mmCIF file of C-alpha atoms in Angstrom:
data_model
loop_
_atom_site.group_PDB
_atom_site.id
_atom_site.type_symbol
_atom_site.label_atom_id
_atom_site.label_comp_id
_atom_site.label_asym_id
_atom_site.label_seq_id
_atom_site.Cartn_x
_atom_site.Cartn_y
_atom_site.Cartn_z
ATOM 1 C CA MET A 1 1.937 67.811 31.719
ATOM 2 C CA LYS A 2 1.344 71.477 32.388
ATOM 3 C CA ASN A 3 4.518 73.502 32.416
ATOM 4 C CA VAL A 4 5.898 77.032 32.377
ATOM 5 C CA LEU A 5 8.478 76.456 29.662
ATOM 6 C CA ARG A 6 7.059 79.185 27.423
ATOM 7 C CA GLU A 7 7.177 81.731 30.250
ATOM 8 C CA LEU A 8 10.742 80.831 31.239
ATOM 9 C CA ARG A 9 11.890 80.890 27.631
ATOM 10 C CA LYS A 10 10.354 84.286 26.985
ATOM 11 C CA ALA A 11 11.832 85.639 30.195
ATOM 12 C CA ARG A 12 15.251 84.713 28.803
ATOM 13 C CA GLY A 13 14.401 86.401 25.506
ATOM 14 C CA LEU A 14 14.836 83.194 23.531
ATOM 15 C CA SER A 15 12.885 82.009 20.515
ATOM 16 C CA GLN A 16 11.786 78.384 20.338
ATOM 17 C CA ALA A 17 14.435 77.755 17.684
ATOM 18 C CA GLU A 18 17.182 79.304 19.821
ATOM 19 C CA LEU A 19 16.231 77.251 22.875
ATOM 20 C CA ALA A 20 16.041 74.094 20.756
ATOM 21 C CA GLU A 21 19.486 74.725 19.285
ATOM 22 C CA THR A 22 20.988 75.501 22.698
ATOM 23 C CA ILE A 23 19.812 72.325 24.415
ATOM 24 C CA GLU A 24 20.117 70.221 21.242
ATOM 25 C CA VAL A 25 16.546 69.174 20.635
ATOM 26 C CA SER A 26 14.255 69.878 17.692
ATOM 27 C CA ARG A 27 12.135 73.044 17.580
ATOM 28 C CA GLN A 28 9.123 70.797 17.111
ATOM 29 C CA THR A 29 9.900 69.227 20.497
ATOM 30 C CA ILE A 30 9.922 72.622 22.233
ATOM 31 C CA ILE A 31 6.626 73.522 20.522
ATOM 32 C CA ALA A 32 5.047 70.200 21.557
ATOM 33 C CA ILE A 33 6.175 70.491 25.191
ATOM 34 C CA GLU A 34 5.032 74.116 25.486
ATOM 35 C CA ALA A 35 1.659 73.182 24.016
ATOM 36 C CA ASP A 36 1.362 70.327 26.545
ATOM 37 C CA LYS A 37 1.106 67.816 23.687
ATOM 38 C CA TYR A 38 3.986 65.614 24.831
ATOM 39 C CA ASP A 39 5.633 64.868 28.144
ATOM 40 C CA PRO A 40 9.419 64.820 27.910
ATOM 41 C CA SER A 41 11.523 62.085 29.481
ATOM 42 C CA LEU A 42 13.025 62.678 32.923
ATOM 43 C CA PRO A 43 16.509 63.341 31.449
ATOM 44 C CA MET A 44 15.098 66.002 29.139
ATOM 45 C CA ALA A 45 13.013 67.507 31.951
ATOM 46 C CA TYR A 46 16.122 67.756 34.121
ATOM 47 C CA ARG A 47 18.097 69.156 31.217
ATOM 48 C CA LEU A 48 15.541 71.901 30.667
ATOM 49 C CA ALA A 49 15.344 72.607 34.394
ATOM 50 C CA ALA A 50 19.141 72.820 34.621
ATOM 51 C CA PHE A 51 19.259 75.215 31.681
ATOM 52 C CA PHE A 52 16.800 77.575 33.365
ATOM 53 C CA ALA A 53 18.368 76.925 36.802
ATOM 54 C CA VAL A 54 15.075 75.956 38.428
ATOM 55 C CA PRO A 55 13.888 72.752 40.148
ATOM 56 C CA VAL A 56 12.065 70.393 37.816
ATOM 57 C CA GLU A 57 8.803 70.870 39.685
ATOM 58 C CA ASP A 58 8.971 74.624 39.096
ATOM 59 C CA LEU A 59 9.102 73.912 35.369
ATOM 60 C CA PHE A 60 6.746 70.933 35.092
ATOM 61 C CA LEU A 61 3.844 71.278 37.489
ATOM 62 C CA ASN A 62 3.168 68.130 39.510
ATOM 63 C CA PRO A 63 -0.546 67.328 39.087
ATOM 64 C CA TRP A 64 -0.495 64.820 41.969
ATOM 65 C CA ARG A 65 0.455 67.329 44.628
ATOM 66 C CA MET B 1 31.147 66.439 14.987
ATOM 67 C CA SER B 2 31.457 68.106 18.424
ATOM 68 C CA GLY B 3 32.240 71.549 16.965
ATOM 69 C CA LEU B 4 29.116 71.599 14.827
ATOM 70 C CA ASN B 5 25.820 73.096 15.880
ATOM 71 C CA TYR B 6 22.856 70.833 16.504
ATOM 72 C CA LYS B 7 21.052 71.619 13.241
ATOM 73 C CA THR B 8 24.140 70.763 11.184
ATOM 74 C CA LYS B 9 24.678 67.537 13.143
ATOM 75 C CA ILE B 10 21.085 66.487 12.455
ATOM 76 C CA GLN B 11 21.414 67.345 8.750
ATOM 77 C CA LEU B 12 24.631 65.338 8.472
ATOM 78 C CA ALA B 13 23.026 62.381 10.254
ATOM 79 C CA HIS B 14 19.999 62.631 7.940
ATOM 80 C CA GLY B 15 22.292 62.696 4.921
ATOM 81 C CA LEU B 16 24.250 59.690 6.154
ATOM 82 C CA ALA B 17 21.046 57.696 6.746
ATOM 83 C CA ALA B 18 19.581 58.622 3.349
ATOM 84 C CA GLY B 19 22.893 57.965 1.601
ATOM 85 C CA GLY B 20 23.215 54.663 3.440
ATOM 86 C CA ALA B 21 19.760 53.581 2.280
ATOM 87 C CA ILE B 22 20.544 54.442 -1.347
ATOM 88 C CA VAL B 23 23.945 52.733 -1.281
ATOM 89 C CA THR B 24 22.381 49.697 0.414
ATOM 90 C CA GLY B 25 19.743 49.416 -2.305
ATOM 91 C CA LEU B 26 22.265 49.781 -5.124
ATOM 92 C CA ALA B 27 24.723 47.325 -3.552
ATOM 93 C CA ALA B 28 21.982 44.768 -2.864
ATOM 94 C CA ALA B 29 20.772 45.008 -6.459
ATOM 95 C CA ARG B 30 24.308 44.545 -7.778
ATOM 96 C CA ILE B 31 24.931 41.521 -5.520
ATOM 97 C CA ALA B 32 21.581 39.948 -6.425
ATOM 98 C CA GLN B 33 22.370 40.315 -10.132
ATOM 99 C CA ALA B 34 25.640 38.452 -9.710
ATOM 100 C CA SER B 35 23.933 35.067 -9.919
ATOM 101 C CA ALA B 36 20.568 33.533 -10.776
ATOM 102 C CA PRO B 37 17.891 33.525 -8.041
ATOM 103 C CA GLY B 38 18.471 30.669 -5.601
ATOM 104 C CA GLU B 39 22.005 29.968 -6.777
ATOM 105 C CA ASN B 40 25.075 30.540 -4.580
ATOM 106 C CA LEU B 41 22.713 31.044 -1.668
ATOM 107 C CA GLY B 42 25.484 30.405 0.867
ATOM 108 C CA LEU B 43 27.364 33.414 -0.479
ATOM 109 C CA ILE B 44 24.647 35.740 -1.781
ATOM 110 C CA LEU B 45 22.370 35.656 1.276
ATOM 111 C CA PRO B 46 25.110 36.448 3.843
ATOM 112 C CA LEU B 47 26.396 39.229 1.585
ATOM 113 C CA LEU B 48 22.915 40.719 1.274
ATOM 114 C CA LEU B 49 22.402 40.484 5.047
ATOM 115 C CA ILE B 50 25.745 42.205 5.670
ATOM 116 C CA VAL B 51 24.806 45.001 3.256
ATOM 117 C CA ALA B 52 21.389 45.342 4.920
ATOM 118 C CA GLY B 53 23.062 45.429 8.339
ATOM 119 C CA LEU B 54 25.443 48.167 7.220
ATOM 120 C CA GLY B 55 22.435 50.087 5.902
ATOM 121 C CA CYS B 56 20.842 49.857 9.355
ATOM 122 C CA VAL B 57 24.087 50.941 11.024
ATOM 123 C CA SER B 58 24.213 54.040 8.807
ATOM 124 C CA THR B 59 20.985 55.250 10.464
ATOM 125 C CA LEU B 60 22.410 54.973 14.010
ATOM 126 C CA PRO B 61 23.915 58.490 14.137
ATOM 127 C CA TRP B 62 20.529 59.907 13.117
ATOM 128 C CA TRP B 63 18.668 57.847 15.748
ATOM 129 C CA ARG B 64 21.120 58.906 18.436
ATOM 130 C CA SER B 65 20.983 62.562 17.460
ATOM 131 C CA ILE B 66 17.216 63.008 17.725
ATOM 132 C CA ASP B 67 15.619 63.777 21.087
ATOM 133 C CA ASP B 68 13.251 61.485 22.955
ATOM 134 C CA VAL B 69 10.069 63.294 21.877
ATOM 135 C CA GLN B 70 11.109 62.858 18.237
ATOM 136 C CA ARG B 71 11.917 59.209 18.893
ATOM 137 C CA GLN B 72 8.501 58.697 20.437
ATOM 138 C CA GLY B 73 6.943 60.194 17.297
ATOM 139 C CA HIS B 74 8.930 57.878 15.040
ATOM 140 C CA LEU B 75 8.175 54.793 17.153
ATOM 141 C CA VAL B 76 4.437 55.496 17.273
ATOM 142 C CA SER B 77 4.344 56.328 13.552
ATOM 143 C CA TRP B 78 6.381 53.275 12.638
ATOM 144 C CA PHE B 79 4.183 50.927 14.663
ATOM 145 C CA TRP B 80 0.753 52.232 13.650
ATOM 146 C CA GLY B 81 1.660 53.641 10.232
ATOM 147 C CA SER B 82 3.583 50.617 9.028
ATOM 148 C CA MET B 83 0.955 48.211 10.349
ATOM 149 C CA ALA B 84 -1.857 50.121 8.638
ATOM 150 C CA GLY B 85 0.137 50.463 5.400
ATOM 151 C CA ALA B 86 0.968 46.758 5.365
ATOM 152 C CA TRP B 87 -2.635 45.727 5.956
ATOM 153 C CA VAL B 88 -3.932 48.007 3.211
ATOM 154 C CA LEU B 89 -1.379 46.634 0.735
ATOM 155 C CA ILE B 90 -1.975 42.983 1.678
ATOM 156 C CA MET B 91 -5.741 43.373 1.341
ATOM 157 C CA ALA B 92 -5.332 45.200 -1.974
ATOM 158 C CA PHE B 93 -3.058 42.443 -3.324
ATOM 159 C CA VAL B 94 -5.483 39.750 -2.160
ATOM 160 C CA ALA B 95 -8.426 41.585 -3.735
ATOM 161 C CA VAL B 96 -6.684 42.425 -7.022
ATOM 162 C CA PHE B 97 -4.356 39.464 -7.640
ATOM 163 C CA GLY B 98 -5.922 36.724 -5.536
ATOM 164 C CA ARG B 99 -5.128 35.103 -2.205
ATOM 165 C CA THR B 100 -2.552 32.688 -3.648
ATOM 166 C CA SER B 101 -0.776 35.169 -5.915
ATOM 167 C CA ASP B 102 2.968 35.683 -5.515
ATOM 168 C CA LEU B 103 2.390 39.320 -4.587
ATOM 169 C CA ALA B 104 -0.133 38.510 -1.840
ATOM 170 C CA ARG B 105 2.071 35.735 -0.473
ATOM 171 C CA GLY B 106 5.177 37.923 -0.620
ATOM 172 C CA ALA B 107 3.436 40.791 1.170
ATOM 173 C CA GLY B 108 2.076 38.353 3.754
ATOM 174 C CA ALA B 109 5.530 36.850 4.305
ATOM 175 C CA LEU B 110 7.007 40.308 4.784
ATOM 176 C CA TYR B 111 4.326 41.098 7.343
ATOM 177 C CA VAL B 112 5.029 37.856 9.217
ATOM 178 C CA ALA B 113 8.759 38.679 9.183
ATOM 179 C CA GLN B 114 7.990 42.117 10.611
ATOM 180 C CA GLY B 115 5.937 40.432 13.329
ATOM 181 C CA VAL B 116 8.773 38.069 14.205
ATOM 182 C CA GLY B 117 11.228 40.979 14.264
ATOM 183 C CA PHE B 118 8.856 42.921 16.479
ATOM 184 C CA CYS B 119 8.585 40.011 18.930
ATOM 185 C CA CYS B 120 12.384 39.599 19.064
ATOM 186 C CA ALA B 121 12.926 43.328 19.664
ATOM 187 C CA TYR B 122 10.196 43.371 22.327
ATOM 188 C CA LEU B 123 11.693 40.378 24.118
ATOM 189 C CA ILE B 124 15.123 42.073 24.101
ATOM 190 C CA TRP B 125 13.511 45.224 25.479
ATOM 191 C CA ARG B 126 11.839 43.193 28.256
ATOM 192 C CA TRP B 127 15.090 41.367 28.996
ATOM 193 C CA ARG B 128 17.095 44.583 29.223
ATOM 194 C CA GLY B 129 14.554 46.058 31.608
ATOM 195 C CA ARG B 130 14.577 43.118 34.007
ATOM 196 C CA ASP B 131 15.583 43.339 37.630
ATOM 197 C CA SER B 132 15.005 41.297 40.752
ATOM 198 C CA GLY B 133 11.500 41.901 42.042
ATOM 199 C CA GLU B 134 10.877 42.710 45.697
#
């Protein structure tokens, strides 16, 4: 699923490792999501959205809309 | 473990799981050596199953500490990787030692046991996900 995680992360000045440590996931997971290789679960999507204080659909772009 | 950072928690959980596997193997070997094969089955088998169960429990903190993308990776790898590995080994045993050899039969029995375990786990998964349809 296309997303703007990389852009939001960079806007916060965070490395992938720092973001991973902060929200308690592996760095590999952040890399895979940013590269659109894996879709996270809804809880993780909401967790990421809450961290960046944006609605989920601003982070993960809804392809059916 | 709440005061620890995520990386340290993961490393501790990894260590516990690896240590649990080693201790399980050593304990199982010691228990199995306590009597001749097939003897005291009523005592040895439950003890071995308890040790194996404790070994599984020691991996729980690791499983709970990894995120869902990592879990998906492990589940996919376990299903396809273990199936492929088992088939390669079974076929190799059959080709090298013969269809009725102890090794081929043992590997086949292990594969059947994995299949039964898979079916049980899948049925539990289906049961837990049930709800009244509308």
